[in-house]
CSV table of C-alpha atoms in Angstrom, one decimal:
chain,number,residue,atom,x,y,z
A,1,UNK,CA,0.0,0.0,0.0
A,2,UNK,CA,0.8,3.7,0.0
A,3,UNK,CA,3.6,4.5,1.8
A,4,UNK,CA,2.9,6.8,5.2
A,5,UNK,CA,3.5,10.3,5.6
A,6,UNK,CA,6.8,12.1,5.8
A,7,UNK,CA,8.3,12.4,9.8
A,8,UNK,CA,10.4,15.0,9.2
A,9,UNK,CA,8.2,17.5,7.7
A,10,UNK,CA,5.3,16.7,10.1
A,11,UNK,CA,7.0,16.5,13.5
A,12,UNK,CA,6.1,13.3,14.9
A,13,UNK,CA,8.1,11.0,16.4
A,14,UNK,CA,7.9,7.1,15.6
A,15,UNK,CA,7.8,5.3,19.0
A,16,UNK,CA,7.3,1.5,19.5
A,17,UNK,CA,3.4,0.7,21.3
A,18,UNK,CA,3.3,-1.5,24.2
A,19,UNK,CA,0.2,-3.1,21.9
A,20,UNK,CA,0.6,-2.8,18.1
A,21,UNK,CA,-3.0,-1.3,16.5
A,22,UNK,CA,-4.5,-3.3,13.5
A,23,UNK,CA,-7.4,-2.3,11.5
A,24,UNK,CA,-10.3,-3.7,10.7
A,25,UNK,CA,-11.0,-7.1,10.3
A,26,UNK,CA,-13.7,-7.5,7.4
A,27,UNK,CA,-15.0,-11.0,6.0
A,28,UNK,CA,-16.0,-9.1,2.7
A,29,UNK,CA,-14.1,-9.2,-0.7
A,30,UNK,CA,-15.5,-6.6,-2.6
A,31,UNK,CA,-15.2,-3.0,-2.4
A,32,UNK,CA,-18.6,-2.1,-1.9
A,33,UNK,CA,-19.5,-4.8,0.6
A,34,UNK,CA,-16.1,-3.9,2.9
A,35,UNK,CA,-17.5,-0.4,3.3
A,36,UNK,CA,-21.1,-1.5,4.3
A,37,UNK,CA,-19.4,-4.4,6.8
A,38,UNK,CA,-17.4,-1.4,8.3
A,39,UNK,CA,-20.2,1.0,8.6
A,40,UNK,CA,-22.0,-2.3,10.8
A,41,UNK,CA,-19.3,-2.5,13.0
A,42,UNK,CA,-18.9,1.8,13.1
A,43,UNK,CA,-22.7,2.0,13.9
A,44,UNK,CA,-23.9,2.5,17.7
A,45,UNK,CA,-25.7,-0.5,19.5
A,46,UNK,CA,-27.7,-0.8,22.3
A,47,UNK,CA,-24.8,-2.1,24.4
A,48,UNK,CA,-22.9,0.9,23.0
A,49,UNK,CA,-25.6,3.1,24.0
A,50,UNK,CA,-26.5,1.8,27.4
A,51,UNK,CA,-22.3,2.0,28.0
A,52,UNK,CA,-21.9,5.6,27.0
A,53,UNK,CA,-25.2,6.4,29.6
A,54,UNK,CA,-23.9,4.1,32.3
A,55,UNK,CA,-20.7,6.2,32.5
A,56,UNK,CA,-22.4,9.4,32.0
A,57,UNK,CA,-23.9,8.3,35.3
A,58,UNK,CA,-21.0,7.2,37.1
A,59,UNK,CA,-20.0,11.0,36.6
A,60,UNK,CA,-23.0,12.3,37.7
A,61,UNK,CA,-23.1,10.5,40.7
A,62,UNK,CA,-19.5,11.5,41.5
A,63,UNK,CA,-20.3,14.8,40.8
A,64,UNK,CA,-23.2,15.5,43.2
A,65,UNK,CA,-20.7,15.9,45.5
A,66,UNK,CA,-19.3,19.5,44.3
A,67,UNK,CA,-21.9,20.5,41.8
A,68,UNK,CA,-25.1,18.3,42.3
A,69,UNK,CA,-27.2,21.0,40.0
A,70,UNK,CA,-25.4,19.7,37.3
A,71,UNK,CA,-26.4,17.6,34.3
A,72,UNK,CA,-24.2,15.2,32.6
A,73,UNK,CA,-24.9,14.2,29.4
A,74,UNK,CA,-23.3,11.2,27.2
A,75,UNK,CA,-22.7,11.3,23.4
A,76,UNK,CA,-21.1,8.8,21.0
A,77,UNK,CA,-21.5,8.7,17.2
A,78,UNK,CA,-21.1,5.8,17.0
A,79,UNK,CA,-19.8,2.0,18.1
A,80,UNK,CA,-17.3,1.7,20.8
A,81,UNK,CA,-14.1,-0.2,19.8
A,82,UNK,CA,-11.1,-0.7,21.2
A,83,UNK,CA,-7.6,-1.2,20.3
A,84,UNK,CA,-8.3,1.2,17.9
A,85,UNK,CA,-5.4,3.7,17.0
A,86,UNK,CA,-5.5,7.5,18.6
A,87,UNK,CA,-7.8,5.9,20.7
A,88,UNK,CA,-6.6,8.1,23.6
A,89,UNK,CA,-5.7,10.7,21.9
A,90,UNK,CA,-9.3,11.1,19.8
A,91,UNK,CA,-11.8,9.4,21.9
A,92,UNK,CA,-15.4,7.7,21.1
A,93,UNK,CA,-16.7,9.1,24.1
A,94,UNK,CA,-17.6,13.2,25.0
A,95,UNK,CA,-19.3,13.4,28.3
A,96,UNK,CA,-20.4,17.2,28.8
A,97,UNK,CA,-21.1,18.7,31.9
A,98,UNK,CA,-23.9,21.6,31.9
A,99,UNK,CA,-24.6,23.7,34.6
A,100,UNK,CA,-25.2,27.5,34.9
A,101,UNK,CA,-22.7,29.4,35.3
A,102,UNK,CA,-23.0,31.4,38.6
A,103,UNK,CA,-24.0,28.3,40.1
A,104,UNK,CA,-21.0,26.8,38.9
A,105,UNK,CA,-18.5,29.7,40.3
A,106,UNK,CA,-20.5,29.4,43.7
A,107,UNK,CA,-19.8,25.3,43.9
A,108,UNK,CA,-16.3,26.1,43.2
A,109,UNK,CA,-15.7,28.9,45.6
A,110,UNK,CA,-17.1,26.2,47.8
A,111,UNK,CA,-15.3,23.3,46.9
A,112,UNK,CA,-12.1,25.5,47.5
A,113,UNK,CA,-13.0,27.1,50.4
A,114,UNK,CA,-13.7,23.0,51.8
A,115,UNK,CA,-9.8,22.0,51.0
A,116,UNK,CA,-10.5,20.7,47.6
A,117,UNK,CA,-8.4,23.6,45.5
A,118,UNK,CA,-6.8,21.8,42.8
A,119,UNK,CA,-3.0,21.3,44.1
A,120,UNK,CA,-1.5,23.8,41.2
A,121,UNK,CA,-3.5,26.8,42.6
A,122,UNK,CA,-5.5,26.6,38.8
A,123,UNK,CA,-8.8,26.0,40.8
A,124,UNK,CA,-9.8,29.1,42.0
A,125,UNK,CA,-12.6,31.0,40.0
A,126,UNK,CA,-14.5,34.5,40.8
A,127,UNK,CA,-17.4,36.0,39.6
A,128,UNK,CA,-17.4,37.2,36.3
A,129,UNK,CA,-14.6,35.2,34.9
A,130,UNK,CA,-14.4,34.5,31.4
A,131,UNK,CA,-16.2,31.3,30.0
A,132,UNK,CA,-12.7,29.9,29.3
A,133,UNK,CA,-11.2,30.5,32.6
A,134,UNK,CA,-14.7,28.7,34.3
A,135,UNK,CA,-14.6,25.9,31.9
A,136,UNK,CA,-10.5,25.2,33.1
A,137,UNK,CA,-11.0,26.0,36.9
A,138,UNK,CA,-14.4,23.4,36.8
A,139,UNK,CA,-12.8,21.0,34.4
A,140,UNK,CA,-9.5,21.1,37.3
A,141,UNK,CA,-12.2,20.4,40.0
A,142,UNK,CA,-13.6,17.7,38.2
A,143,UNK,CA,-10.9,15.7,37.1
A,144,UNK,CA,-9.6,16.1,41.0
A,145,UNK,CA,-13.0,14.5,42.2
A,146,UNK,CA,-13.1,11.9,39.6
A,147,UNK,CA,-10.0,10.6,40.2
A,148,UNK,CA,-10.2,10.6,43.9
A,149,UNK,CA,-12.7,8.0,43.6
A,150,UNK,CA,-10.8,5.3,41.8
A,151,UNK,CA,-13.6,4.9,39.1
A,152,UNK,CA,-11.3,7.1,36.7
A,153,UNK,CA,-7.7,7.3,36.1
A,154,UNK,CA,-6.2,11.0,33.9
A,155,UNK,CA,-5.1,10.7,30.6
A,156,UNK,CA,-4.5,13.9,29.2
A,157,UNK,CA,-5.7,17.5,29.0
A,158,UNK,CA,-6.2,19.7,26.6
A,159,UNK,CA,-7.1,23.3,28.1
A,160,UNK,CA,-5.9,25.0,24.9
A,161,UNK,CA,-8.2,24.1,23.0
A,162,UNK,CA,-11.0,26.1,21.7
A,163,UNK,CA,-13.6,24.2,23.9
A,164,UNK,CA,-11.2,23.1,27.2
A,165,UNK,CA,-11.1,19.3,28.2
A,166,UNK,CA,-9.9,16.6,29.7
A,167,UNK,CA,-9.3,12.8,28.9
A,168,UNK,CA,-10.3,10.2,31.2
A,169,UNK,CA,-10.0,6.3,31.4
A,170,UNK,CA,-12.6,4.3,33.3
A,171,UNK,CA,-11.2,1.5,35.6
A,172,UNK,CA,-12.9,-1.2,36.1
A,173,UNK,CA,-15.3,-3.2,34.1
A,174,UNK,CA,-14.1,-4.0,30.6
A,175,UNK,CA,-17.4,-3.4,29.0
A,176,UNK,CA,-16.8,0.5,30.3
A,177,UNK,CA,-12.7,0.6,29.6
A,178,UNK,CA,-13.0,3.3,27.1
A,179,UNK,CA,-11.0,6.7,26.7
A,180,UNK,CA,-14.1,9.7,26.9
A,181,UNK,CA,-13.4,13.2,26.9
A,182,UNK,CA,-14.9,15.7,29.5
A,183,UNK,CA,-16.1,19.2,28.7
A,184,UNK,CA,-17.7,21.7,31.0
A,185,UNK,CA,-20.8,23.6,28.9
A,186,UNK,CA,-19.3,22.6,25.2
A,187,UNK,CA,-21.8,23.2,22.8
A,188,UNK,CA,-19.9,21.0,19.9
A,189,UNK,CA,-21.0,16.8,21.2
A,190,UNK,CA,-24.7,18.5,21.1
A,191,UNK,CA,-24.2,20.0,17.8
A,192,UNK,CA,-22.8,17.0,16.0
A,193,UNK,CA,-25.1,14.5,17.4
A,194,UNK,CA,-27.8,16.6,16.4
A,195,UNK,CA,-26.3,17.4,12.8
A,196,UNK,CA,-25.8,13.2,12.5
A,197,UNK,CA,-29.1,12.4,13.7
A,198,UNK,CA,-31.0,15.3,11.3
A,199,UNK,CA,-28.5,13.4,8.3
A,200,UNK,CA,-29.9,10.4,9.2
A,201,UNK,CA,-32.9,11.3,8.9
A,202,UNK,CA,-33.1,12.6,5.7
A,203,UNK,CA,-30.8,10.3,3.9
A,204,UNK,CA,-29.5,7.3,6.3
A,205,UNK,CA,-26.2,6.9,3.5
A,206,UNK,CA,-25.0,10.5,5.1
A,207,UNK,CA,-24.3,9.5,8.4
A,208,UNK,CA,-23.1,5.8,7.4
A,209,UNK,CA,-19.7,8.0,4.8
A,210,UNK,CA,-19.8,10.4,7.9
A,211,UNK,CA,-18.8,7.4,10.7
A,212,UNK,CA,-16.5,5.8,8.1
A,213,UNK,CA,-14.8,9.2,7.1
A,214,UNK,CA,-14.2,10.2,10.7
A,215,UNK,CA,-12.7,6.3,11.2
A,216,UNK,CA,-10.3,6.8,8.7
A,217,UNK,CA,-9.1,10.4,9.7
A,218,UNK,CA,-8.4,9.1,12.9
A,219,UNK,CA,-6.8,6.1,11.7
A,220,UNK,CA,-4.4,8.1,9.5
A,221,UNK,CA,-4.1,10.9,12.1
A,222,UNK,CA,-5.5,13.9,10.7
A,223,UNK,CA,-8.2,14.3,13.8
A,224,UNK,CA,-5.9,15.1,16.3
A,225,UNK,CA,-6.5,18.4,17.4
A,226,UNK,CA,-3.1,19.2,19.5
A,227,UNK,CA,-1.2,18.1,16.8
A,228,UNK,CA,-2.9,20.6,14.5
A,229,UNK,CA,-5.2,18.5,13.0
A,230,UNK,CA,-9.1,19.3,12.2
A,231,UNK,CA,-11.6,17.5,15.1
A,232,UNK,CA,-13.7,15.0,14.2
A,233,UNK,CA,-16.5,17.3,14.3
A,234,UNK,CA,-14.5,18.8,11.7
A,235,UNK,CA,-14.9,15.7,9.4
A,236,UNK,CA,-18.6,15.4,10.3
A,237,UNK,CA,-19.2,19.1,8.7
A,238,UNK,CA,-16.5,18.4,5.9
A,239,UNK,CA,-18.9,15.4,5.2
A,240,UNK,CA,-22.2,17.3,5.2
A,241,UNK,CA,-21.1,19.9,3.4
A,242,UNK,CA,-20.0,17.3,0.3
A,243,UNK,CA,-23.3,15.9,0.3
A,244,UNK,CA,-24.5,19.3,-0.4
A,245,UNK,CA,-22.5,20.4,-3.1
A,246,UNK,CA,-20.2,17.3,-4.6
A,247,UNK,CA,-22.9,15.3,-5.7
A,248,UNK,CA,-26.2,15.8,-7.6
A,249,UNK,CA,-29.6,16.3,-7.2
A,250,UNK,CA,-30.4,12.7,-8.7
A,251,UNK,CA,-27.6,11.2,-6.2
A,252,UNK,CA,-29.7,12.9,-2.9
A,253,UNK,CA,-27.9,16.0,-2.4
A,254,UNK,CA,-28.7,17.4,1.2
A,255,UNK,CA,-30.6,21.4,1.5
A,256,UNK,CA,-28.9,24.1,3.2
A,257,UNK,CA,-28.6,24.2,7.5
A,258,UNK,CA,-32.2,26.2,7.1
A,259,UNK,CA,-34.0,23.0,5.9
A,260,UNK,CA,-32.6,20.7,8.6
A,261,UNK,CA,-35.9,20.3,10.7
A,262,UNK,CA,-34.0,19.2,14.1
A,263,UNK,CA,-31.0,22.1,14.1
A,264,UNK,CA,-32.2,25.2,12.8
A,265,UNK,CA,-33.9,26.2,16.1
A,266,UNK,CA,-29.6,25.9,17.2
A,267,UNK,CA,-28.2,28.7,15.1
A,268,UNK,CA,-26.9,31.4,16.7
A,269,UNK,CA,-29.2,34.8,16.4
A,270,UNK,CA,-26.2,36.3,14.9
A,271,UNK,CA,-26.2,34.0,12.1
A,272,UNK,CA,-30.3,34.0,11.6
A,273,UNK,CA,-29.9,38.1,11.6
A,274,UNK,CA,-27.4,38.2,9.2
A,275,UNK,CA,-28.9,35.5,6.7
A,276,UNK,CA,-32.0,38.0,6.8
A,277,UNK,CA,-30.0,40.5,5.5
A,278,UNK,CA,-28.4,38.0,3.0
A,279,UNK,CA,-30.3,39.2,-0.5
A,280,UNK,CA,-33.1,37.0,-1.2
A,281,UNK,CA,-31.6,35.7,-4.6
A,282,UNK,CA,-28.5,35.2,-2.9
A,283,UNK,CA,-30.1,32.7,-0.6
A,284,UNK,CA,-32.2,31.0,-3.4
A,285,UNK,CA,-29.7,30.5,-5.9
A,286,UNK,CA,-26.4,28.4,-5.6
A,287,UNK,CA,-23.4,28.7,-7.9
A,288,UNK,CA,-22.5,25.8,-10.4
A,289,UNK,CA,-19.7,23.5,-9.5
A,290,UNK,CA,-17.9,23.5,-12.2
A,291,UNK,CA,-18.0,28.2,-12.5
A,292,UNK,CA,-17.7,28.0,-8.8
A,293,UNK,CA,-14.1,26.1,-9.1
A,294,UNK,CA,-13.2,28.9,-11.6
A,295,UNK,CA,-14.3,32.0,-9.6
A,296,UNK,CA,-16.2,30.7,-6.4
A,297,UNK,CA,-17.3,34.2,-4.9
A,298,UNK,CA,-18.9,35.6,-8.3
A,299,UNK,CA,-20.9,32.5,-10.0
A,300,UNK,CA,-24.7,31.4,-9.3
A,301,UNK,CA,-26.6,28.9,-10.6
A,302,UNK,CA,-29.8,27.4,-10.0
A,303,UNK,CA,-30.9,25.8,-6.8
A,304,UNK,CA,-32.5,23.4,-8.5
A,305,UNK,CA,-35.8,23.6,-6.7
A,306,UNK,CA,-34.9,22.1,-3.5
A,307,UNK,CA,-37.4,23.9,-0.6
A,308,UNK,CA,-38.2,21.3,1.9
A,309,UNK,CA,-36.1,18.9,3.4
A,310,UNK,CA,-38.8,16.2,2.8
A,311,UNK,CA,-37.9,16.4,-1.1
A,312,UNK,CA,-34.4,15.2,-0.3
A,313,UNK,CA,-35.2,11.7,-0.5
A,314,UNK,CA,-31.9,9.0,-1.3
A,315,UNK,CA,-33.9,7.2,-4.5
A,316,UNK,CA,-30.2,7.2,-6.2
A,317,UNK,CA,-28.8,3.7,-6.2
A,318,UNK,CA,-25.1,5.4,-5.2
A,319,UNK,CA,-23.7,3.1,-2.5
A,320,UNK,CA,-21.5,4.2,0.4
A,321,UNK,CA,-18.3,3.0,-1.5
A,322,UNK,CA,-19.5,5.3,-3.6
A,323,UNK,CA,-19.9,8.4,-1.7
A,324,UNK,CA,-16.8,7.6,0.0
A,325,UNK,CA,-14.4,7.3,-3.6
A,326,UNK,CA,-16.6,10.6,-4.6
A,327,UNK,CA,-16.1,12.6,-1.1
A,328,UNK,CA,-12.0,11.9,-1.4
A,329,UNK,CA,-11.7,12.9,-4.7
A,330,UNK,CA,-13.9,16.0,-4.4
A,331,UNK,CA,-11.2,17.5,-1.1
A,332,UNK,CA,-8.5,15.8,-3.1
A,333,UNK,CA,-8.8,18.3,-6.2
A,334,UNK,CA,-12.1,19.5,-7.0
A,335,UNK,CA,-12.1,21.9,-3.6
A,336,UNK,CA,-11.0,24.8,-4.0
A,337,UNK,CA,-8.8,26.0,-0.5
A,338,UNK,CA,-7.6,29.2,-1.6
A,339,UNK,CA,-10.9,30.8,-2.5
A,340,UNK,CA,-13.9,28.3,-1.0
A,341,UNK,CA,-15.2,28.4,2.9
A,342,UNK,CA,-17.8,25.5,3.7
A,343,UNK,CA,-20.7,26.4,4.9
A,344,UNK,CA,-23.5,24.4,5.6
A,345,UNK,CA,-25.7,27.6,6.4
A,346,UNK,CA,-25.3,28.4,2.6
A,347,UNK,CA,-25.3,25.1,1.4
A,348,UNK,CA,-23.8,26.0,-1.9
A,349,UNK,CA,-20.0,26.7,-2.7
A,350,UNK,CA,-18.8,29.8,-2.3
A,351,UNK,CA,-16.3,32.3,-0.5
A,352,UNK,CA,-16.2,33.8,2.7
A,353,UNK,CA,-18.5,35.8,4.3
A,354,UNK,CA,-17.5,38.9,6.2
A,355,UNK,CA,-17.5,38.2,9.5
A,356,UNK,CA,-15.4,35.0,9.7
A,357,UNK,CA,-11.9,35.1,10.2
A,358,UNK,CA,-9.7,33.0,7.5
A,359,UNK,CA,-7.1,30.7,8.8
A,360,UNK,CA,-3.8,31.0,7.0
A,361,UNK,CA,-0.8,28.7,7.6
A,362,UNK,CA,3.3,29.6,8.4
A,363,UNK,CA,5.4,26.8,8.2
A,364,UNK,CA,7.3,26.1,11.7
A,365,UNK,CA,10.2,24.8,9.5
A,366,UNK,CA,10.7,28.1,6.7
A,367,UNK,CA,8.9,30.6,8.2
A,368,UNK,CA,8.6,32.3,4.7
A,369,UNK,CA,6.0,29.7,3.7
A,370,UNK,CA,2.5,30.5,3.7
A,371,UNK,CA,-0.6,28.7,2.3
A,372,UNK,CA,-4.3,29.6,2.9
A,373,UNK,CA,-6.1,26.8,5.0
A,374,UNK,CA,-8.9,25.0,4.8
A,375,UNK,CA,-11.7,27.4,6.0
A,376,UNK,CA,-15.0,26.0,7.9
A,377,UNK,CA,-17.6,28.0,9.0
A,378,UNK,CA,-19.4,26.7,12.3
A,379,UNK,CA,-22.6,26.0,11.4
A,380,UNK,CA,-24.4,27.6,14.2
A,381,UNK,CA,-21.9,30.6,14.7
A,382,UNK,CA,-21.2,31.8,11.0
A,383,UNK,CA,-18.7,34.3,12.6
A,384,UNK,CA,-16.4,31.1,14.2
A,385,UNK,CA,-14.2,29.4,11.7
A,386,UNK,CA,-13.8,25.4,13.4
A,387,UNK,CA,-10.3,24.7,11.2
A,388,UNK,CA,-8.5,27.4,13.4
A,389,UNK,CA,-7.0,24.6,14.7
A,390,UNK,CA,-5.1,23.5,11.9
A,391,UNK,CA,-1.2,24.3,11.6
A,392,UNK,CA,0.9,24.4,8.3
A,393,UNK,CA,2.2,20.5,9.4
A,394,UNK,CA,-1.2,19.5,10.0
A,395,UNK,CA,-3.0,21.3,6.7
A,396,UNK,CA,-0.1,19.5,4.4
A,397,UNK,CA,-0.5,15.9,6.4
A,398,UNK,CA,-4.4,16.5,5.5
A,399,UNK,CA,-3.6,17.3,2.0
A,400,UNK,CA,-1.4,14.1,1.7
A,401,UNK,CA,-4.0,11.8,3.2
A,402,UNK,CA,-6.6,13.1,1.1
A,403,UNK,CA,-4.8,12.4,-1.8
A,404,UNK,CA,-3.3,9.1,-0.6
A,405,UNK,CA,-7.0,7.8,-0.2
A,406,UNK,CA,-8.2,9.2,-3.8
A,407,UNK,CA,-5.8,7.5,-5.0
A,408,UNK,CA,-6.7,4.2,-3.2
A,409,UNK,CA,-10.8,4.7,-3.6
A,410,UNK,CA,-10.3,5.5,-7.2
A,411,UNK,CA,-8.4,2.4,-7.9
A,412,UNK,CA,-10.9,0.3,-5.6
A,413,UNK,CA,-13.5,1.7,-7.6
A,414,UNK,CA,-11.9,0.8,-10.8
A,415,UNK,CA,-11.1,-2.7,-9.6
A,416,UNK,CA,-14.7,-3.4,-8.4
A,417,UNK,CA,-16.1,-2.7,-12.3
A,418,UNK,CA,-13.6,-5.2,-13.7
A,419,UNK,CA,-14.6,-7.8,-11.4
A,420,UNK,CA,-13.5,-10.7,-13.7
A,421,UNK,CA,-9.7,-9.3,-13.3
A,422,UNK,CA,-8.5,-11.9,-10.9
A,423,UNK,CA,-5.8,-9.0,-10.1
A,424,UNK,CA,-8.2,-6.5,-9.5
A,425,UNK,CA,-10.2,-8.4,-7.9
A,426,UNK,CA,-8.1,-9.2,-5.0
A,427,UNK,CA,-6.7,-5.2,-5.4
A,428,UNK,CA,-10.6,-4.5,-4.4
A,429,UNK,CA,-10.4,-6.7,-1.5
A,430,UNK,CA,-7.6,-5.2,-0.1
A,431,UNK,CA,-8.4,-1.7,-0.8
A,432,UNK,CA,-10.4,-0.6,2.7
A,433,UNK,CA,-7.6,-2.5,4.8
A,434,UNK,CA,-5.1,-0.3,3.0
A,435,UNK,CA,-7.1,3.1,3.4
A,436,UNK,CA,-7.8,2.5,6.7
A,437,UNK,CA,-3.8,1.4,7.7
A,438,UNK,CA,-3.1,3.0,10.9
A,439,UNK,CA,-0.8,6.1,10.2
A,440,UNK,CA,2.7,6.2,11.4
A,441,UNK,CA,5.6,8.0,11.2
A,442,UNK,CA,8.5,6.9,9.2
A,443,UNK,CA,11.6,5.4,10.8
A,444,UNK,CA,14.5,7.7,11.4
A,445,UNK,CA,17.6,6.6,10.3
């Protein structure tokens, strides 16, 4: 297969695991029937369900202690599996934390005041601290409670980050051995699990290419957000917004945000107020993809009629394998990152709007270097742009993957039509274990 990424021009370091990662084991030969085997064993069950609210529990009941107002809720997109590369690093699990946030600084004026002050002095919070500052000082108080009673061990934090949290490891029970990821009043677990379950909805193929496109960033390691990497979220947007512009109408294109039933009640007021300014035929017309790669800010074509989310019906007999070889080839060279944002408001290609901020890239390594980034507007805050986190190393990793796996998909693809090819036969059949070979950096000499 494919070689992995460069070392030296990424920054990582090759180190030996104490368990070598494999990926997944699939009974199917072709190319088409590997993807839907994956997507079964990607997809939630109820034992995967009932896990994910069994330890949302065990935090809430260790919570009560500090901050009993607050409500813990568990999110997973999907399946919970193990051995499963950057499984600590980018885990299945987010457990969020909600509570108010007075009656959050008053529990943890409390809690300090009681002999329970984090031991690095970070616990201490007063009124009217920023949202940031609350979410580290309560995520520090936390992590100090859950560990103290033995049901959780520390893994990592991550208080950088543009939502702060921390990585946790239940002991214990196997069933429940899984990394999840705390966050204190995150608004992102809520936002993708309600973007996934409106995708479902509509078209059930959109969330099957999301699950399998966010497996296969984090198997290559382009989800990991403190080593500049987009967040799985990320992917789950990246995906959406494909479905709305990189395929056709015939193939069950997705609307814009605005004709999602479940999340259009979440965006922000900013964003509705500004759409309502948006000129009507701006919003009712979308440009063409092939004037749109040519000049993406300037070109409109027509919508094509769509105006209720109950039209978009998946009568196209496009596959998964499919979407998949489609969605790598379309960020591999038909997306345009110089000039295109993606926006899932607009739900058509085009440039930036006004208010958000672009993200463009220095090299670490010659300083001289610049690119412009990939650009993704959050879909309920048209004003925050989610790929901030992306560095220059990360941006080109992303770049190489995406081309790595066009490359692999395409060939799959190809291989799967010429089925009585004995040699492309078994080149199908191999295809997804290749794609989905966990990343690693070369060998130094």
């Amino acid at each position: 297969s494919p070689g992995n990424s460069s070392a030296t021009s990424l920054g990582f370091v090759r180190t030996q695991t104490v368990k070598p990662v494999a990926g997944p084991e699939l009974k199917a030969q072709s190319w088409a029937a590997q993807v839907d085997e994956l997507v079964l064993q990607l997809s939630a069950t109820p034992n995967s369900d009932r896990a994910v609210n069994t330890l949302a529990a065990r935090v809430q009941k260790a919570l009560s202690a500090i901050v009993p107002e607050a409500e813990v809720t568990g999110f997973s997109s999907g399946a919970l599996l193990r051995n499963r590369a950057f499984a600590v690093a980018v885990p299945d699990v987010d457990v969020v934390v909600s509570c108010q946030p007075d009656v959050l600084i008053k529990r943890l004026q409390a809690w300090n005041v009681a002999g329970g002050r984090h031991a690095s002095g970070g616990g201490t919070v007063a009124v009217g601290s920023h949202q940031k500052q609350l979410q580290k000082a309560a995520l520090r108080a936390i992590t100090d409670c859950l560990v103290a009673t033995g049901d959780f061990k520390f893994r990592r934090s991550a208080f950088s980050a543009q939502e702060p949290k921390v990585t946790l490891l239940p002991s214990g029970d196997e069933d429940f051995a899984v990394p999840l990821d705390i966050t204190v009043n995150s608004a992102t677990p809520f936002h993708n699990a309600a973007l996934l379950t409106e995708c479902c909805r509509l078209d059930e193929r959109s969330k099957a290419l999301a699950l399998v496109v966010r497996r296969w960033a984090r198997d290559r390691g382009i989800c990991h957000v403190a080593k500049g990497n987009l967040s799985p979220y990320c992917w789950t947007v990246l995906t959406i917004y494909f479905l709305q512009v990189g395929i056709s109408e015939e193939d069950g294109r997705l609307p814009s945000l605005d004709h999602f039933r479940s999340t259009s009640s979440l965006v922000s007021k900013q964003a509705s107020k500004r759409q309502e300014m948006e000129p009507s035929r701006l919003r009712q017309r979308r440009p063409s993809e092939s004037s749109c790669h040519s000049d993406v800010s300037s070109s409109k074509a027509s919508n094509g009629g769509i105006s209720e989310c109950e039209t978009v019906d998946s009568v196209s007999t496009k596959n998964v394998a499919s979407l998949l070889t489609d969605f790598m080839s379309f960020y591999a060279s038909k997306f345009d990152y110089k000039k295109e944002v993606v926006s899932l408001r607009r739900g058509y290609r085009s440039g930036r709007n006004s208010a958000l901020p672009l993200v463009n890239l220095k090299s670490q390594e010659s300083p001289a270097r610049f690119v412009s980034g990939l650009n993704i507007e959050d879909p309920f805050d048209e004003t925050r742009n989610l790929a901030t986190t992306l560095t220059f190393e990360g941006f080109e990793h992303t770049r190489q993957e995406l081309r790595r796996a066009a490359v692999l998909t395409a060939a799959a693809a190809a291989a799967a039509s010429s089925s009585s090819d004995a040699s492309c036969s078994s080149s199908s059949a191999n295809a997804l274990k290749d794609l989905l070979e966990p990343w690693a950096p070369e060998e130094q000499p």
